[in-house]
């Protein structure tokens, strides 16, 4: 029998205890050393790793500036909407595509085929893709309730135009990224666009903000714009123009209303137009602001400026009589004629009957340089400076040598071109007593300094002569406005085609009122009216009368005509 040593057991226990103690000490020492290394020697790296997982930079949305009319009526505003976007990587990781019914519901609400929707998120390497932009709040709420993993909502804004087609060509529109594409929206895009701010925040793993750390970049709010346009007058002008363009089966039309006293544009309308809130209506010919982009030969509406030039250059006296018999004349082998033989005429009658012979004789006496200078003083051939994109300045040829026939035709509105705004500006100069105010589409705080381009007395004389055009026997009786004295001029010009002139016409009327103290100048163009009615007095003058009547009443301009007019539709002479 072998005997065991009773002292061996304690030695074994001591050795095991010591081993465990050493191991524990070593473990804790290594942990302590590691903690010290992390916190004291190299803390930045782990802090950076943590920040990469939790720190985020968020953007503060800035709404585009408001465009309003002179009375504060909004013409363009931004409304909050949502964008539906997806993270394909999350969609594939969460297996969202297996929820077929949810994706079918999403395609229904977004009006996108299910296959096309799924194809957008097929690539799991992508992290961001738009599924639909600018969805309504109701649609956004439906998408939110679907709770599809990897499909999210993002706030954005959409431009809304309360006046719709009435102001569409002036205001223009923005694209889906809120960048101006036409009109005021494009011309003043930098002014209307703000700069989003940026903030640094800390988020938890669920994407919730748990700490607002700092402002990275301050937001710059967009600036608003107040136009000189009066939406009430704009509406009156648009309805009248649209009605008569349709009535005369015309291709298009334009009208401009200018405040004679300061050069502000109160209305600028075109027909056809379009609704900027419905991009499905977009057609280039509807978007164009014809009042500034389209030029035409102004016809007899320029005869007052010929007479003004003749008076300024002492070619004729205000009461001088000019013999237009026998109602036609040959100039350089070409024939110039009146509607009939008017015989001896004074300057007032030349305008009232729109005599080509009368102004041709004045133009020949005036000579080409002085006639061109007279037109230039009224703004023809120059940019109006209104600042709208797409404006054309027209063509006022400047040559050393002109044939007598070319000079004669220029005197009754051929051989040069202008746009509707330029014509309205020229009549505004007459109405202001010969003062040219810089035109503006932006409302002014103060009246600008005008330039006296022709003598005041001459301007008043010509305006007084033009009043006869709207009276019995004149070519523009349909431009009469009850209670107000109206001065204006009709114009009818053939449209140029290759090799000469075709069978299409441009009907024009331009004028000012009230004559005793002019407040408004209006120019109306109706392009290519169909049928027997194509004269400016028949087609454009009624538009002028309707717009002038409504505008003067809205502005509370006192009537200055005590004479009772029987009818605007009384017999009238025909302009040439």
Tab-separated table of N, CA and C in Angstrom, residues 58-137:
chain	number	residue	atom	x	y	z
A	58	UNK	N	-26.672	68.942	-42.719
A	58	UNK	CA	-28.019	69.085	-43.263
A	58	UNK	C	-28.169	70.451	-43.914
A	59	UNK	N	-29.008	70.517	-44.938
A	59	UNK	CA	-29.250	71.770	-45.652
A	59	UNK	C	-30.586	72.367	-45.222
A	60	UNK	N	-30.614	73.694	-45.128
A	60	UNK	CA	-31.838	74.408	-44.815
A	60	UNK	C	-32.468	74.870	-46.124
A	61	UNK	N	-33.701	74.473	-46.373
A	61	UNK	CA	-34.359	74.820	-47.629
A	61	UNK	C	-34.699	76.306	-47.657
A	62	UNK	N	-34.413	76.964	-48.792
A	62	UNK	CA	-34.723	78.381	-48.974
A	62	UNK	C	-35.697	78.517	-50.139
A	63	UNK	N	-36.849	79.115	-49.880
A	63	UNK	CA	-37.867	79.266	-50.917
A	63	UNK	C	-37.470	80.349	-51.917
A	64	UNK	N	-37.833	80.151	-53.167
A	64	UNK	CA	-37.586	81.133	-54.215
A	64	UNK	C	-38.419	82.384	-53.922
A	65	UNK	N	-37.901	83.545	-54.341
A	65	UNK	CA	-38.570	84.811	-54.076
A	65	UNK	C	-39.928	84.915	-54.750
A	66	UNK	N	-40.789	85.728	-54.164
A	66	UNK	CA	-42.139	85.944	-54.690
A	66	UNK	C	-42.096	87.046	-55.742
A	67	UNK	N	-42.814	86.852	-56.835
A	67	UNK	CA	-43.018	87.896	-57.840
A	67	UNK	C	-44.451	88.400	-57.683
A	68	UNK	N	-44.604	89.688	-57.491
A	68	UNK	CA	-45.943	90.248	-57.308
A	68	UNK	C	-46.141	91.460	-58.206
A	69	UNK	N	-47.405	91.855	-58.387
A	69	UNK	CA	-47.697	93.034	-59.199
A	69	UNK	C	-47.534	94.287	-58.328
A	70	UNK	N	-47.776	95.450	-58.896
A	70	UNK	CA	-47.517	96.711	-58.202
A	70	UNK	C	-48.384	96.874	-56.953
A	71	UNK	N	-49.490	96.146	-56.880
A	71	UNK	CA	-50.387	96.248	-55.729
A	71	UNK	C	-50.197	95.109	-54.731
A	72	UNK	N	-49.139	94.313	-54.908
A	72	UNK	CA	-48.868	93.227	-53.984
A	72	UNK	C	-49.564	91.931	-54.313
A	73	UNK	N	-50.254	91.869	-55.444
A	73	UNK	CA	-50.928	90.639	-55.854
A	73	UNK	C	-49.878	89.629	-56.324
A	74	UNK	N	-49.811	88.427	-55.707
A	74	UNK	CA	-48.769	87.461	-56.103
A	74	UNK	C	-48.980	86.932	-57.515
A	75	UNK	N	-47.898	86.917	-58.284
A	75	UNK	CA	-47.929	86.399	-59.653
A	75	UNK	C	-47.111	85.121	-59.785
A	76	UNK	N	-46.192	84.896	-58.850
A	76	UNK	CA	-45.395	83.660	-58.831
A	76	UNK	C	-44.986	83.395	-57.397
A	77	UNK	N	-45.357	82.232	-56.873
A	77	UNK	CA	-45.010	81.853	-55.504
A	77	UNK	C	-44.515	80.414	-55.510
A	78	UNK	N	-43.806	80.050	-54.449
A	78	UNK	CA	-43.319	78.679	-54.303
A	78	UNK	C	-44.149	77.969	-53.247
A	79	UNK	N	-44.610	76.763	-53.566
A	79	UNK	CA	-45.407	75.972	-52.633
A	79	UNK	C	-44.613	74.728	-52.246
A	80	UNK	N	-44.712	74.294	-50.978
A	80	UNK	CA	-43.951	73.115	-50.540
A	80	UNK	C	-44.514	71.826	-51.122
A	81	UNK	N	-43.644	70.996	-51.641
A	81	UNK	CA	-44.006	69.670	-52.155
A	81	UNK	C	-42.935	68.685	-51.685
A	82	UNK	N	-43.051	67.446	-52.134
A	82	UNK	CA	-42.092	66.418	-51.732
A	82	UNK	C	-41.536	65.714	-52.970
A	83	UNK	N	-40.321	65.221	-52.828
A	83	UNK	CA	-39.723	64.366	-53.847
A	83	UNK	C	-39.623	62.955	-53.269
A	84	UNK	N	-39.974	61.966	-54.066
A	84	UNK	CA	-39.858	60.572	-53.653
A	84	UNK	C	-38.540	60.036	-54.207
A	85	UNK	N	-37.655	59.580	-53.301
A	85	UNK	CA	-36.363	59.065	-53.747
A	85	UNK	C	-36.089	57.710	-53.084
A	86	UNK	N	-35.117	57.011	-53.642
A	86	UNK	CA	-34.823	55.658	-53.157
A	86	UNK	C	-33.328	55.460	-52.970
A	87	UNK	N	-32.994	54.574	-52.021
A	87	UNK	CA	-31.622	54.123	-51.800
A	87	UNK	C	-31.575	52.651	-52.219
A	88	UNK	N	-31.143	52.355	-53.469
A	88	UNK	CA	-31.160	50.968	-53.964
A	88	UNK	C	-30.410	49.988	-53.058
A	89	UNK	N	-29.322	50.452	-52.419
A	89	UNK	CA	-28.554	49.550	-51.552
A	89	UNK	C	-29.402	49.082	-50.381
A	90	UNK	N	-30.115	49.989	-49.740
A	90	UNK	CA	-30.986	49.635	-48.617
A	90	UNK	C	-32.129	48.749	-49.089
A	91	UNK	N	-32.685	49.062	-50.265
A	91	UNK	CA	-33.793	48.263	-50.796
A	91	UNK	C	-33.382	46.807	-50.954
A	92	UNK	N	-32.179	46.585	-51.486
A	92	UNK	CA	-31.716	45.203	-51.689
A	92	UNK	C	-31.343	44.540	-50.366
A	93	UNK	N	-30.746	45.313	-49.446
A	93	UNK	CA	-30.371	44.727	-48.157
A	93	UNK	C	-31.591	44.331	-47.337
A	94	UNK	N	-32.656	45.137	-47.420
A	94	UNK	CA	-33.863	44.871	-46.635
A	94	UNK	C	-34.853	43.956	-47.357
A	95	UNK	N	-34.563	43.643	-48.610
A	95	UNK	CA	-35.460	42.773	-49.366
A	95	UNK	C	-36.795	43.413	-49.688
A	96	UNK	N	-36.792	44.734	-49.893
A	96	UNK	CA	-38.044	45.458	-50.150
A	96	UNK	C	-38.727	45.014	-51.436
A	97	UNK	N	-37.943	44.585	-52.412
A	97	UNK	CA	-38.521	44.224	-53.708
A	97	UNK	C	-39.437	43.010	-53.614
A	98	UNK	N	-39.326	42.264	-52.547
A	98	UNK	CA	-40.200	41.085	-52.393
A	98	UNK	C	-41.639	41.486	-52.067
A	99	UNK	N	-41.814	42.727	-51.608
A	99	UNK	CA	-43.167	43.219	-51.286
A	99	UNK	C	-43.812	43.745	-52.562
A	100	UNK	N	-44.303	42.829	-53.382
A	100	UNK	CA	-44.828	43.168	-54.711
A	100	UNK	C	-46.024	44.109	-54.622
A	101	UNK	N	-46.929	43.853	-53.684
A	101	UNK	CA	-48.141	44.674	-53.572
A	101	UNK	C	-47.798	46.124	-53.241
A	102	UNK	N	-46.809	46.311	-52.367
A	102	UNK	CA	-46.420	47.678	-51.998
A	102	UNK	C	-45.833	48.423	-53.197
A	103	UNK	N	-45.042	47.730	-53.998
A	103	UNK	CA	-44.462	48.379	-55.182
A	103	UNK	C	-45.525	48.672	-56.232
A	104	UNK	N	-46.517	47.822	-56.352
A	104	UNK	CA	-47.622	48.095	-57.267
A	104	UNK	C	-48.422	49.305	-56.806
A	105	UNK	N	-48.623	49.406	-55.492
A	105	UNK	CA	-49.326	50.566	-54.946
A	105	UNK	C	-48.529	51.845	-55.180
A	106	UNK	N	-47.197	51.756	-55.029
A	106	UNK	CA	-46.335	52.915	-55.263
A	106	UNK	C	-46.382	53.347	-56.725
A	107	UNK	N	-46.370	52.389	-57.633
A	107	UNK	CA	-46.430	52.723	-59.062
A	107	UNK	C	-47.757	53.360	-59.412
A	108	UNK	N	-48.840	52.918	-58.745
A	108	UNK	CA	-50.159	53.502	-59.015
A	108	UNK	C	-50.223	54.961	-58.581
A	109	UNK	N	-49.723	55.246	-57.396
A	109	UNK	CA	-49.810	56.619	-56.894
A	109	UNK	C	-48.878	57.559	-57.653
A	110	UNK	N	-47.745	57.036	-58.140
A	110	UNK	CA	-46.804	57.872	-58.890
A	110	UNK	C	-47.087	57.888	-60.387
A	111	UNK	N	-48.058	57.080	-60.816
A	111	UNK	CA	-48.410	56.977	-62.246
A	111	UNK	C	-47.205	56.569	-63.088
A	112	UNK	N	-46.436	55.625	-62.554
A	112	UNK	CA	-45.278	55.070	-63.259
A	112	UNK	C	-45.436	53.554	-63.285
A	113	UNK	N	-45.170	52.955	-64.439
A	113	UNK	CA	-45.283	51.510	-64.545
A	113	UNK	C	-44.370	50.825	-63.539
A	114	UNK	N	-44.885	49.709	-62.967
A	114	UNK	CA	-44.138	48.986	-61.928
A	114	UNK	C	-42.767	48.536	-62.417
A	115	UNK	N	-42.701	48.019	-63.637
A	115	UNK	CA	-41.423	47.550	-64.189
A	115	UNK	C	-40.412	48.690	-64.283
A	116	UNK	N	-40.865	49.850	-64.730
A	116	UNK	CA	-39.955	51.007	-64.843
A	116	UNK	C	-39.485	51.451	-63.465
A	117	UNK	N	-40.381	51.392	-62.505
A	117	UNK	CA	-40.025	51.799	-61.154
A	117	UNK	C	-38.958	50.874	-60.564
A	118	UNK	N	-39.160	49.566	-60.764
A	118	UNK	CA	-38.213	48.576	-60.226
A	118	UNK	C	-36.875	48.650	-60.952
A	119	UNK	N	-36.905	48.927	-62.247
A	119	UNK	CA	-35.664	49.050	-63.015
A	119	UNK	C	-34.784	50.182	-62.495
A	120	UNK	N	-35.417	51.228	-61.959
A	120	UNK	CA	-34.643	52.360	-61.434
A	120	UNK	C	-33.793	51.975	-60.233
A	121	UNK	N	-34.251	50.952	-59.478
A	121	UNK	CA	-33.543	50.597	-58.233
A	121	UNK	C	-32.845	49.250	-58.343
A	122	UNK	N	-32.631	48.765	-59.546
A	122	UNK	CA	-32.019	47.445	-59.734
A	122	UNK	C	-30.553	47.400	-59.317
A	123	UNK	N	-29.849	48.506	-59.475
A	123	UNK	CA	-28.414	48.516	-59.183
A	123	UNK	C	-28.170	48.738	-57.689
A	124	UNK	N	-27.738	47.727	-56.953
A	124	UNK	CA	-27.561	47.858	-55.502
A	124	UNK	C	-26.376	48.734	-55.108
A	125	UNK	N	-25.557	49.132	-56.064
A	125	UNK	CA	-24.405	49.972	-55.746
A	125	UNK	C	-24.788	51.450	-55.641
A	126	UNK	N	-25.936	51.794	-56.210
A	126	UNK	CA	-26.373	53.184	-56.159
A	126	UNK	C	-26.953	53.494	-54.788
A	127	UNK	N	-26.807	54.767	-54.368
A	127	UNK	CA	-27.307	55.166	-53.056
A	127	UNK	C	-28.409	56.212	-53.134
A	128	UNK	N	-28.627	56.790	-54.320
A	128	UNK	CA	-29.659	57.829	-54.429
A	128	UNK	C	-30.210	57.865	-55.853
A	129	UNK	N	-31.523	57.843	-55.959
A	129	UNK	CA	-32.169	57.995	-57.261
A	129	UNK	C	-33.585	58.516	-57.041
A	130	UNK	N	-33.974	59.517	-57.861
A	130	UNK	CA	-35.332	60.053	-57.763
A	130	UNK	C	-36.329	59.075	-58.402
A	131	UNK	N	-37.431	58.844	-57.704
A	131	UNK	CA	-38.530	58.075	-58.277
A	131	UNK	C	-39.605	58.993	-58.853
A	132	UNK	N	-39.817	60.145	-58.200
A	132	UNK	CA	-40.787	61.130	-58.685
A	132	UNK	C	-40.485	62.461	-58.009
A	133	UNK	N	-40.518	63.545	-58.797
A	133	UNK	CA	-40.278	64.880	-58.255
A	133	UNK	C	-41.597	65.612	-58.080
A	134	UNK	N	-41.608	66.525	-57.120
A	134	UNK	CA	-42.702	67.467	-56.911
A	134	UNK	C	-44.072	66.781	-56.814
A	135	UNK	N	-44.188	65.842	-55.895
A	135	UNK	CA	-45.476	65.184	-55.661
A	135	UNK	C	-46.265	65.990	-54.643
A	136	UNK	N	-47.580	65.886	-54.705
A	136	UNK	CA	-48.445	66.641	-53.806
A	136	UNK	C	-48.348	66.098	-52.386
A	137	UNK	N	-48.753	66.901	-51.385
A	137	UNK	CA	-48.733	66.417	-49.994
A	137	UNK	C	-49.549	65.143	-49.794
